[in-house]
Coordinates of C-alpha atoms in Angstrom, one line a residue:
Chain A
X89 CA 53.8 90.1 214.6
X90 CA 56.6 90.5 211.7
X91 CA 57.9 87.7 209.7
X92 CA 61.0 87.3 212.3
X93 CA 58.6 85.7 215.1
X94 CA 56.5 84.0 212.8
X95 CA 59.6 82.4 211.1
X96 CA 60.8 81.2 214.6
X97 CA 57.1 80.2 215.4
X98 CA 57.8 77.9 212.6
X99 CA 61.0 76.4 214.2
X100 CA 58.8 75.8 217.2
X101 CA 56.0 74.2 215.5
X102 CA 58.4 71.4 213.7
X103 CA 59.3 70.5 217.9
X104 CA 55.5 70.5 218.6
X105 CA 56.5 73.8 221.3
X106 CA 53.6 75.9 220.1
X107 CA 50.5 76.8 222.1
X108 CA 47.0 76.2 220.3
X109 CA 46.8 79.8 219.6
X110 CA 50.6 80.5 218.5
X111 CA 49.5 77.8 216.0
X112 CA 46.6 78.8 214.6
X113 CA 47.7 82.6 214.7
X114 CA 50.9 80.7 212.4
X115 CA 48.5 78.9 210.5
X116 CA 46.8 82.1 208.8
X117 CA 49.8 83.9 208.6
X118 CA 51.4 81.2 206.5
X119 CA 48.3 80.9 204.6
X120 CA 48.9 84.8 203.7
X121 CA 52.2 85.5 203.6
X122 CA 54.3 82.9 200.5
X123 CA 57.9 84.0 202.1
X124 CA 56.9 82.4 205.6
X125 CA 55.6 79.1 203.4
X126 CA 58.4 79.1 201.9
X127 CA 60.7 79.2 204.9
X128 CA 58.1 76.9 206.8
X129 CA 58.9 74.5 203.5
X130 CA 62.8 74.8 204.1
X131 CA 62.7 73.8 207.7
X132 CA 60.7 70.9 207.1
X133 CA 63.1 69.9 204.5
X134 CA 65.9 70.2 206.2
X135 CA 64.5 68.3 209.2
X136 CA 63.2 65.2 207.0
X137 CA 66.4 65.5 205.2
X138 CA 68.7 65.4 208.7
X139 CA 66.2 62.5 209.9
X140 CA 66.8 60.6 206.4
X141 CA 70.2 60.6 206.6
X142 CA 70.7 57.9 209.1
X143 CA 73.4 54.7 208.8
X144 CA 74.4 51.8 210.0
X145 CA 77.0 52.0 213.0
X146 CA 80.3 49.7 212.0
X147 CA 80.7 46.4 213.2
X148 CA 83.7 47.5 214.6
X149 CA 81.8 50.1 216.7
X150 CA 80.5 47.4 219.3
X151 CA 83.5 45.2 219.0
X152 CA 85.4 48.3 220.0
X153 CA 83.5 49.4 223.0
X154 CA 83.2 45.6 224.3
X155 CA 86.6 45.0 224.1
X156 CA 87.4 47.7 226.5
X157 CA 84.7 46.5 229.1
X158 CA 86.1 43.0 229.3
X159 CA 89.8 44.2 230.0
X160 CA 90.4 45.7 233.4
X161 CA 91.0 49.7 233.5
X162 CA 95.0 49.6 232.4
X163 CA 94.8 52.6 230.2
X164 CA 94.8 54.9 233.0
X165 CA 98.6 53.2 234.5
X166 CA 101.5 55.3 233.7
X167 CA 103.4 54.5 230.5
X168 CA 107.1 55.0 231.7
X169 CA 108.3 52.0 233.2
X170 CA 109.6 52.5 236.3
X171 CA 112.9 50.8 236.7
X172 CA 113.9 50.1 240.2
X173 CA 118.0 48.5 241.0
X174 CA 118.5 47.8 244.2
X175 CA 122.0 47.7 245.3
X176 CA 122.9 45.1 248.0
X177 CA 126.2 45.1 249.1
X178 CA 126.1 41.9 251.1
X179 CA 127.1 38.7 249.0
X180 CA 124.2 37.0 251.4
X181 CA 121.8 39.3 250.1
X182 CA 123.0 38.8 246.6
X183 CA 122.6 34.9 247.2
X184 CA 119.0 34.9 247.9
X185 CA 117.8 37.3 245.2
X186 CA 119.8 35.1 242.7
X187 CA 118.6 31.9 243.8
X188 CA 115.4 32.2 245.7
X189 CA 112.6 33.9 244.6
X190 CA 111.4 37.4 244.8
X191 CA 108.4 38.8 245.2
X192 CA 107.0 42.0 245.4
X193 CA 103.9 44.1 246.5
X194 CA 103.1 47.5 245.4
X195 CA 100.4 49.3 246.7
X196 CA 100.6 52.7 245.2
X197 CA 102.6 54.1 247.7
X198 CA 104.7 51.4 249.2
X199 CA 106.7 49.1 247.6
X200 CA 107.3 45.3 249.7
X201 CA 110.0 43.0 248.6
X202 CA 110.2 39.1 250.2
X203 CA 112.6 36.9 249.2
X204 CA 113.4 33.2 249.9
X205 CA 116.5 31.3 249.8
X206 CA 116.6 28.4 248.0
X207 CA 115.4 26.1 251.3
X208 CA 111.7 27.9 250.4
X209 CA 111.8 29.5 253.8
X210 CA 111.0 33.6 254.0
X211 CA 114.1 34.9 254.9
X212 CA 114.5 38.8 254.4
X213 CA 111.5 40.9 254.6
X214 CA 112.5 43.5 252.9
X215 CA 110.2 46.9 253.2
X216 CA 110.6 50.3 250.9
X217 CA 108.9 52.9 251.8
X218 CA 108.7 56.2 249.5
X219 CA 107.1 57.3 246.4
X220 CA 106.9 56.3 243.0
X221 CA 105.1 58.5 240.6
X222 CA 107.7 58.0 237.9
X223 CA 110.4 60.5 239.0
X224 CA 114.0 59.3 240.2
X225 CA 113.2 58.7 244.0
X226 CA 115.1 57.2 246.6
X227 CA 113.8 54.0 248.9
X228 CA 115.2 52.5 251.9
X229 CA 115.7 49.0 252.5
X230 CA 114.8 48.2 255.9
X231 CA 115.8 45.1 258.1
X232 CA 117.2 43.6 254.7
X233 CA 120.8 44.2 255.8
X234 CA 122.5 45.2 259.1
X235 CA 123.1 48.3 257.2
X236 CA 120.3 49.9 255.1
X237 CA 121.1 50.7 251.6
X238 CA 119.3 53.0 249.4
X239 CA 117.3 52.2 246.6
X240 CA 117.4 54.3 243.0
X241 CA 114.2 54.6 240.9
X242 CA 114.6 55.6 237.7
X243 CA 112.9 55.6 234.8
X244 CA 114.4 54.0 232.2
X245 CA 113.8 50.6 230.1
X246 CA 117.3 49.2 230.5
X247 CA 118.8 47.0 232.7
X248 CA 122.2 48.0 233.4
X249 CA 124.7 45.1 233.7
X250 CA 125.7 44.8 237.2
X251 CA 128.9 44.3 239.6
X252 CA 129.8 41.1 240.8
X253 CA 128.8 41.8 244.2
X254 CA 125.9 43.6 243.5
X255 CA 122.2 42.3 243.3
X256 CA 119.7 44.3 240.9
X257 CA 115.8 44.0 241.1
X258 CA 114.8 46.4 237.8
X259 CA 111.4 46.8 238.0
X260 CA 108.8 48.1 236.2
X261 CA 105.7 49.5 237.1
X262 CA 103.0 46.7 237.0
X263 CA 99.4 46.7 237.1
X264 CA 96.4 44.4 238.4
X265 CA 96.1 40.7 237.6
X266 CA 93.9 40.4 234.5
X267 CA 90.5 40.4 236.4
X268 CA 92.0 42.2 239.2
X269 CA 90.7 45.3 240.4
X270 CA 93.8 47.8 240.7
X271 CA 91.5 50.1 242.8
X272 CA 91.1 48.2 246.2
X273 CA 93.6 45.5 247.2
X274 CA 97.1 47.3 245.7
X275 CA 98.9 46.2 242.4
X276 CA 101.0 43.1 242.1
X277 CA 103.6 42.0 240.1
X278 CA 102.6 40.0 236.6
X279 CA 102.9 39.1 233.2
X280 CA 102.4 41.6 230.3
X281 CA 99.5 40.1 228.6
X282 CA 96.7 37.8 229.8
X283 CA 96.7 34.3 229.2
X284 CA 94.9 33.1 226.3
X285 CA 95.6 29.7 226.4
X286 CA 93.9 26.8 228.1
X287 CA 95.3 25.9 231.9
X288 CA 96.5 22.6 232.2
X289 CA 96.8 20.4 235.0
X290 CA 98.6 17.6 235.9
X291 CA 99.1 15.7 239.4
X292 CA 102.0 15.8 241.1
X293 CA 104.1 12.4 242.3
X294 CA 105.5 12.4 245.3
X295 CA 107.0 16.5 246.3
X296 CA 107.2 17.4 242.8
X297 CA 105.6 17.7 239.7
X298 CA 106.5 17.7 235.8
X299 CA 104.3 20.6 233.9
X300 CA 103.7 20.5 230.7
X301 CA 101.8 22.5 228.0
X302 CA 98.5 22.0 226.1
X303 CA 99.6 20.3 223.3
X304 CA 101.7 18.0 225.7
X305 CA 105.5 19.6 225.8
X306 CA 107.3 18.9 228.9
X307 CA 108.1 22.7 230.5
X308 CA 109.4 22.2 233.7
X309 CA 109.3 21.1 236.8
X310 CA 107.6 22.5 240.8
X311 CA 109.2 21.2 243.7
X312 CA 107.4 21.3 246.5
X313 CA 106.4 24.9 246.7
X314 CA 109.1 26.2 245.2
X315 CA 110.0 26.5 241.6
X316 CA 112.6 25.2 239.9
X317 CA 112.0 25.6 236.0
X318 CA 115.1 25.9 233.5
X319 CA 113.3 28.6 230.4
X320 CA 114.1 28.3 227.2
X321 CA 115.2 24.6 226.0
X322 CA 115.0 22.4 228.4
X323 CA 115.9 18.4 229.2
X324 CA 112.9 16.4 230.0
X325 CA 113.5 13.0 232.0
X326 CA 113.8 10.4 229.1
X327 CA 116.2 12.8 227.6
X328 CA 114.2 14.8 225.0
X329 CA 114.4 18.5 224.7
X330 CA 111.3 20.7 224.5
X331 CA 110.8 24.6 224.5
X332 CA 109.3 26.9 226.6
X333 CA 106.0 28.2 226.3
X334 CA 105.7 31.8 225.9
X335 CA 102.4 33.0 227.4
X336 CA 101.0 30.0 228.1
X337 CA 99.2 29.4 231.3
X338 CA 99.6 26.4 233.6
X339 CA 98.3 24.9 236.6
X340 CA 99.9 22.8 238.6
X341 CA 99.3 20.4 241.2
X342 CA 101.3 19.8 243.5
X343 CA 101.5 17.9 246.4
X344 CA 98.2 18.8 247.2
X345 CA 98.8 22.4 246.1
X346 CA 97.7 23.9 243.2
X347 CA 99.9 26.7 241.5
X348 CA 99.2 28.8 238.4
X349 CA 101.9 30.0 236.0
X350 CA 102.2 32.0 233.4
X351 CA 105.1 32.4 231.1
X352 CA 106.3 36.0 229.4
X353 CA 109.1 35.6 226.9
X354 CA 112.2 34.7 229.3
X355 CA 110.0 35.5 232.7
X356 CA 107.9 32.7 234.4
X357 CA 105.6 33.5 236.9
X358 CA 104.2 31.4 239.6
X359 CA 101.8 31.7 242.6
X360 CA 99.7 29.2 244.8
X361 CA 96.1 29.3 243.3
X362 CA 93.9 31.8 245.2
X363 CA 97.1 33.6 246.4
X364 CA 97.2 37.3 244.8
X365 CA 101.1 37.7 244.9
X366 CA 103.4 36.3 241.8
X367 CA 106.4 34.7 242.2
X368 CA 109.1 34.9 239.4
X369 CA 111.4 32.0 238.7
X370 CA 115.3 32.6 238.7
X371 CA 116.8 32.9 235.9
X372 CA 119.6 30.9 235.6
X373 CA 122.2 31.2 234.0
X374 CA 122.9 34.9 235.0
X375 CA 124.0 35.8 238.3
X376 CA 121.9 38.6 239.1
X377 CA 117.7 38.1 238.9
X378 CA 115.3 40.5 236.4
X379 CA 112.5 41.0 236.9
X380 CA 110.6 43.1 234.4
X381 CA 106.9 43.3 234.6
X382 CA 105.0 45.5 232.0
X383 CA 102.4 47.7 232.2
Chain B
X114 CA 63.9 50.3 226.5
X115 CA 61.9 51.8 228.8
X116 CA 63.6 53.7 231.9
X117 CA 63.1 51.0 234.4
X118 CA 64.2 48.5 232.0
X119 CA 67.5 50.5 231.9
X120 CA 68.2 51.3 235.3
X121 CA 67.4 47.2 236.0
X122 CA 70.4 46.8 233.2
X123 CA 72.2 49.2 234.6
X124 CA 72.1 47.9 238.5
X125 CA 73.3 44.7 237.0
X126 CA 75.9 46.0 235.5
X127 CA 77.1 47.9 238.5
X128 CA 76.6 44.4 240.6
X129 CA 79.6 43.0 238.2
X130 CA 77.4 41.7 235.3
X131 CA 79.2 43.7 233.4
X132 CA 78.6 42.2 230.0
X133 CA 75.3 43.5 229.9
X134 CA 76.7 46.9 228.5
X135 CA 76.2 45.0 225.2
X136 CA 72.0 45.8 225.6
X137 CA 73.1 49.5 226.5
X138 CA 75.3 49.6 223.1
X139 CA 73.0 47.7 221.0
X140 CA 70.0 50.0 222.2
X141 CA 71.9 53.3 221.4
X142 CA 74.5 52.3 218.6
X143 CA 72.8 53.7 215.8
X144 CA 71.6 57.0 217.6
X145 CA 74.9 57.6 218.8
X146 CA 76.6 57.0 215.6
X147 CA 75.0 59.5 213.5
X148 CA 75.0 62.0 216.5
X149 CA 78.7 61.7 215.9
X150 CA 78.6 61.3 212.0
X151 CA 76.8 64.9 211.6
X152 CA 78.6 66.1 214.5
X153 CA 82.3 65.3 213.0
X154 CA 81.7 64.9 209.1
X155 CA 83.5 62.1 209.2
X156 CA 83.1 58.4 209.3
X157 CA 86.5 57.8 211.1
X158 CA 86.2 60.0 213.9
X159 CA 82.5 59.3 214.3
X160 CA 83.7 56.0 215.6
X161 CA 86.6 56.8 217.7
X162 CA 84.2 59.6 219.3
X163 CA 80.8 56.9 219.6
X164 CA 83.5 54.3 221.2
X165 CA 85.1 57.1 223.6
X166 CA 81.5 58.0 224.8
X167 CA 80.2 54.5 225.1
X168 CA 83.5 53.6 227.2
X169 CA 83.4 56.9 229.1
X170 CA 79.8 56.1 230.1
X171 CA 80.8 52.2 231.2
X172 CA 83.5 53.5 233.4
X173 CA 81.7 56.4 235.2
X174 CA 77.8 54.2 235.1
X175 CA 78.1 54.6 238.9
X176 CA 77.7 58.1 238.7
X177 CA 74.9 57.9 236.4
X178 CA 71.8 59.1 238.5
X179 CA 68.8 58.0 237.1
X180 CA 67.6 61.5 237.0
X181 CA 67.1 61.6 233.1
X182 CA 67.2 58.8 230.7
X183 CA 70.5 57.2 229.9
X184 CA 70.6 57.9 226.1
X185 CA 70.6 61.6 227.1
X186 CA 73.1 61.2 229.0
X187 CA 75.3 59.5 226.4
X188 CA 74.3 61.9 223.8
X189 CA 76.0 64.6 225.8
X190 CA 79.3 62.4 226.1
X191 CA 79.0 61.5 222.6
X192 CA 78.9 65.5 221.3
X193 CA 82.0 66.0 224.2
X194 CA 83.8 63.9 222.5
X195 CA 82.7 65.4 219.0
X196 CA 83.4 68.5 220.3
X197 CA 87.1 67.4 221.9
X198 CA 87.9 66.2 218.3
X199 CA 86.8 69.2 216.6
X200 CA 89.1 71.5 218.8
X201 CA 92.3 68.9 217.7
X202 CA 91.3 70.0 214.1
X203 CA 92.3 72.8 212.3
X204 CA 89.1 75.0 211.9
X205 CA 87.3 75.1 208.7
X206 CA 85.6 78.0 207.4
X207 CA 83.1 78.0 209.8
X208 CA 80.1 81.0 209.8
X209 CA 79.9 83.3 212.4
X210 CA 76.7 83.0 214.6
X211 CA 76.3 83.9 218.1
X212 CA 74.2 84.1 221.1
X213 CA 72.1 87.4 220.4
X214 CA 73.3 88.6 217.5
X215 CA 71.7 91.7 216.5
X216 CA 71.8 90.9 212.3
X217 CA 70.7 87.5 212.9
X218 CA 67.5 88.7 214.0
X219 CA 66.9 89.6 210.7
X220 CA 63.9 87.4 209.3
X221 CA 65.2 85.4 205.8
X222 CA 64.0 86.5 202.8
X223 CA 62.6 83.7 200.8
X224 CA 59.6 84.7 197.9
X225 CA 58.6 81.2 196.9
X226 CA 58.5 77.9 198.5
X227 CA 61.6 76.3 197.0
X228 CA 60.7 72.8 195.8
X229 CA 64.8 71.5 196.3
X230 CA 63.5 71.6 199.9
X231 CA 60.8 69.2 199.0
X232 CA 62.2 66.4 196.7
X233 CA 60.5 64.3 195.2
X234 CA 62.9 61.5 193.7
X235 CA 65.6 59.7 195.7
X236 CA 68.4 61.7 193.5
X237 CA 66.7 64.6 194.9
X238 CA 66.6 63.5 198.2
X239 CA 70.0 62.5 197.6
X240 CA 70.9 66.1 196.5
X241 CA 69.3 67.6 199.5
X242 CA 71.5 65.7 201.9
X243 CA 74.4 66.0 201.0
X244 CA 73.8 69.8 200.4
X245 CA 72.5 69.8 204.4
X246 CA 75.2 67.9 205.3
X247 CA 77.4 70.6 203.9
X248 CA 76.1 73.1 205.4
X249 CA 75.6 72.0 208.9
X250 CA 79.2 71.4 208.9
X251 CA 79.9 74.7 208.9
X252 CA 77.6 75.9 211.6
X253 CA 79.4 76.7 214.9
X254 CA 79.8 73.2 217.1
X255 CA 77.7 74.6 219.7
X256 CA 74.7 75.1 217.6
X257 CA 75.3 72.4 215.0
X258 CA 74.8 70.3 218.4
X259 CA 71.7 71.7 219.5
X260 CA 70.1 70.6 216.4
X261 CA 71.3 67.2 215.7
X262 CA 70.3 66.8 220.0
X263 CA 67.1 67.9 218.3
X264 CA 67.2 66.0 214.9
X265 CA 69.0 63.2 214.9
X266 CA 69.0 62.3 218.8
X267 CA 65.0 63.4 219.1
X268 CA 65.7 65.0 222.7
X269 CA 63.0 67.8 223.8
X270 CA 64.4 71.4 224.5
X271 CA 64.4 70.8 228.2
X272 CA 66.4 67.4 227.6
X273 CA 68.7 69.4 225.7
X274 CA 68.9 72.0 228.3
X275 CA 69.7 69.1 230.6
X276 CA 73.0 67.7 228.9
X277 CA 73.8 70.8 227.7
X278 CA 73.4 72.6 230.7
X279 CA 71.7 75.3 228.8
X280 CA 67.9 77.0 229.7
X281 CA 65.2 75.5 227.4
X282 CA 65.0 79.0 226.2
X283 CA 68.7 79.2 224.8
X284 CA 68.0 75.7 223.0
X285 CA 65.0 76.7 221.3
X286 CA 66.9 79.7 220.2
X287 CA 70.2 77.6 219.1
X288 CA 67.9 75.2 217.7
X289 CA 65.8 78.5 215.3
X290 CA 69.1 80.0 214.5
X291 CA 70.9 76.8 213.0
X292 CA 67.7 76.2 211.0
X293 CA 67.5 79.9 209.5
X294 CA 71.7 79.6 208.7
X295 CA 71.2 76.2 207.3
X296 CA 68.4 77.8 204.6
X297 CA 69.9 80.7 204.0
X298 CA 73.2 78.7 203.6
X299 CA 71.8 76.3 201.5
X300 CA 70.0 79.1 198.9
X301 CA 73.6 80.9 199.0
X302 CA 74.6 77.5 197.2
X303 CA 75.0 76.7 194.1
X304 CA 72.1 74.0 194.2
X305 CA 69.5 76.2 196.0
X306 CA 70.7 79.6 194.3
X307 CA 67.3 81.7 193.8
X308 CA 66.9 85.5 193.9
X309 CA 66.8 87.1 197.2
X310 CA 64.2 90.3 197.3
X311 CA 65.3 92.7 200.5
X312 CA 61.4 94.0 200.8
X313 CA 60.3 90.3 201.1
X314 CA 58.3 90.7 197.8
X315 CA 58.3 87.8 195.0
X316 CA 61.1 87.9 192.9

């Protein structure tokens, strides 16, 4: 054998590969031959030298990794927004989306809109069917209206002011509840960020209920099972004014019911604890409803 | 950890424990990490590469199959990554060496044993890795991975085979070549300069 195998012997022999002959046949070659000691020599010290060379991971390393196990998969949702207006030409229509309460379901593929009037009661089931992968698509409204109207989907982070007569939902494309998982039950409607604060809960008297935050700030109040807060400054009962909360997490009881809310800069959302949909309050001084939801 | 000890962690994990990852990254941390840091050169991307595999192996853990040990397994996501970086950087210089290259089969010339490759005092030591680390940073990813698989990560040739999808046979040769570049890389600097003879005669 010429130096060449030998050598590579040599590489093998430093992974314990080599057969009890192929080593002792290496063993008095290298004895004999200084430039295969020599390169026996360098592989050894580069191997010590590679195994040497070892450090600490960074703190940051684990802090990293563990982060991203505790939050639920939202890297993988899209990053445009998706805005949706729907334009209602019936004043009725308009009514309930500015007063009641909207909610929606989105299940990848199909897109369900409920609304109540201002009595609590479900009044139009609205159902869009269609696609939403980010494009400008077109949903239908059905049994909304006598007469369906269409829907626009576009992508865009503006809310464009709106006619008088005309209701606009502008949505954006929402993921799963913190804890959620978006891959079986569909994606619903909620705040941007997870709560971090403490829920609070306080009993309600009679069919309504006064909410306030941790530290004891009056925020609102949940009649019955239907919300009536007032965002931003608001007039508590022995005529104080507090703030809102912005994303704080509440829990309310009322009447027997117990609701969870969350608050997102001028957004509150509500929904009846172990319920999976999210209910936004009105807001109310405008006369059409927002509702933005982040992903 | 042995292997049932992992696939124990593992099942629990999958059954929604899922902060049990922790034992996973704790166990593997350090191996990964300088997989990475000899992979990349560089501190920075060591990490975002060692925190992309660990989080690609946390979301696909259901696909993991048992069938080799789960460090093996990572280390193969780990040098992905490392390699995915890599392609996003401009190339350095890098040395040409492929698969069955005729001149490589050339056997390196080296008359004496060359004592830099057996230091002595920690500034040696010293010397000797940084001059490695260097070098290996210009060997070709794909054989600069077989080694530190080898190395740094301890896998056999068949292990390596395994998460590189290579025969044992290509490893072992990867693994030969890298090692004969590295020297003769390391003589051609300035550190380990000594006088090559072509007839493989003393100088």
């Amino acid at each position: 054998m010429d130096c060449d195998i030998f050598q590579e012997l040599v590489s093998r022999m430093l992974d314990e590969d080599l057969s009890a002959e192929e080593a002792e046949a290496l063993r008095e070659h290298v004895s004999v031959c200084p430039s295969c000691r020599a390169v026996f020599a360098a592989f050894v010290g580069i191997s010590n030298s590679l195994k040497d060379d070892l450090t600490e991971p960074p703190q940051a390393l684990k802090t990293g990794v563990m982060r991203a196990v505790r939050r639920p998969a939202r890297a993988e949702r899209r990053k445009t927004p998706l805005v949706l207006k729907i334009l209602v030409p019936a004043a009725a229509c308009f009514a309930i989306l500015a007063v009641g309460a909207v909610y929606m379901t989105y299940n990848g593929t199909n897109l369900s809109l409920s609304a109540r009037d201002s009595a609590g009661s479900y009044n139009k089931d609205v159902v869009l069917a269609g696609d939403s992968d980010g494009e400008a698509a077109q949903f239908s409204l059905y049994g909304a209206e006598d007469d369906a109207s269409d829907l626009i989907i576009e992508d865009t982070d503006e809310i464009a002011p709106f006619a008088e007569d005309e209701a606009a939902v502008s949505m954006q494309d929402a993921g799963a509840p913190a804890g959620g998982d978006a891959a079986d039950a569909g994606r619903y409607a909620e705040p941007a960020s997870a709560p971090e604060n403490g829920l609070s809960s306080y009993s309600a008297v009679r069919d309504s209920a006064s909410v306030y935050t941790d530290d004891g700030a009056f925020y609102g109040e949940i009649h019955n099972d239907n919300v009536d807060f007032f965002l931003g400054t608001v007039c508590a009962d022995d005529g104080g004014t507090y703030q809102s909360g912005d994303g704080q997490a509440y829990t309310v009881d009322c009447d027997g019911l117990t609701y969870e809310l969350q608050a997102q800069g001028e957004t509150l959302w509500w929904r009846a604890a172990g319920e999976e949909t999210y209910f936004l309050s009105p807001v109310p001084t405008s006369d059409f409803l927002s509702l933005i939801i982040r992903s | 950890m042995t292997r049932l000890e992992e696939m124990d962690i593992i099942h629990r994990i999958l059954s929604g424990d899922t902060q049990l990852f922790e034992l996973l990254v704790n166990e593997n941390q350090k191996a990964v990490y300088n997989l990475a840091l000899r992979m990349t050169g560089s501190q920075q991307d060591a990490r975002d590469a060692s925190q992309e595999a660990f989080i690609k192996a946390y979301r696909s853990l259901s696909s993991f199959r048992g069938d080799s040990k789960f460090s093996v397994w990572l280390y193969r996501l780990t040098t992905n990554a490392c390699l995915d970086l890599l392609r996003q950087r401009s190339r350095r210089a890098e040395v040409s060496l492929t698969e069955s290259a005729d001149e490589d089969d050339e056997p390196i010339q080296m008359p004496v044993p060359d004592e830099r490759f057996c230091p002595e005092t920690e500034l040696e030591k010293k010397e000797l890795r940084e001059a490695v680390r260097h070098a290996i940073a210009k060997l070709p990813p794909d054989f600069r991975q077989a080694l530190l698989l080898r190395e740094i990560s301890g896998l056999s040739y068949e292990e390596i085979g395994l998460a590189l999808q290579l025969e044992a046979g290509t490893v072992k040769s990867r693994i030969f070549r890298a090692r004969k570049k590295l020297a003769q890389l390391l003589m051609a600097d300035g550190n380990f300069s000594i006088p090559i003879s072509s007839d493989g005669k003393e100088a």
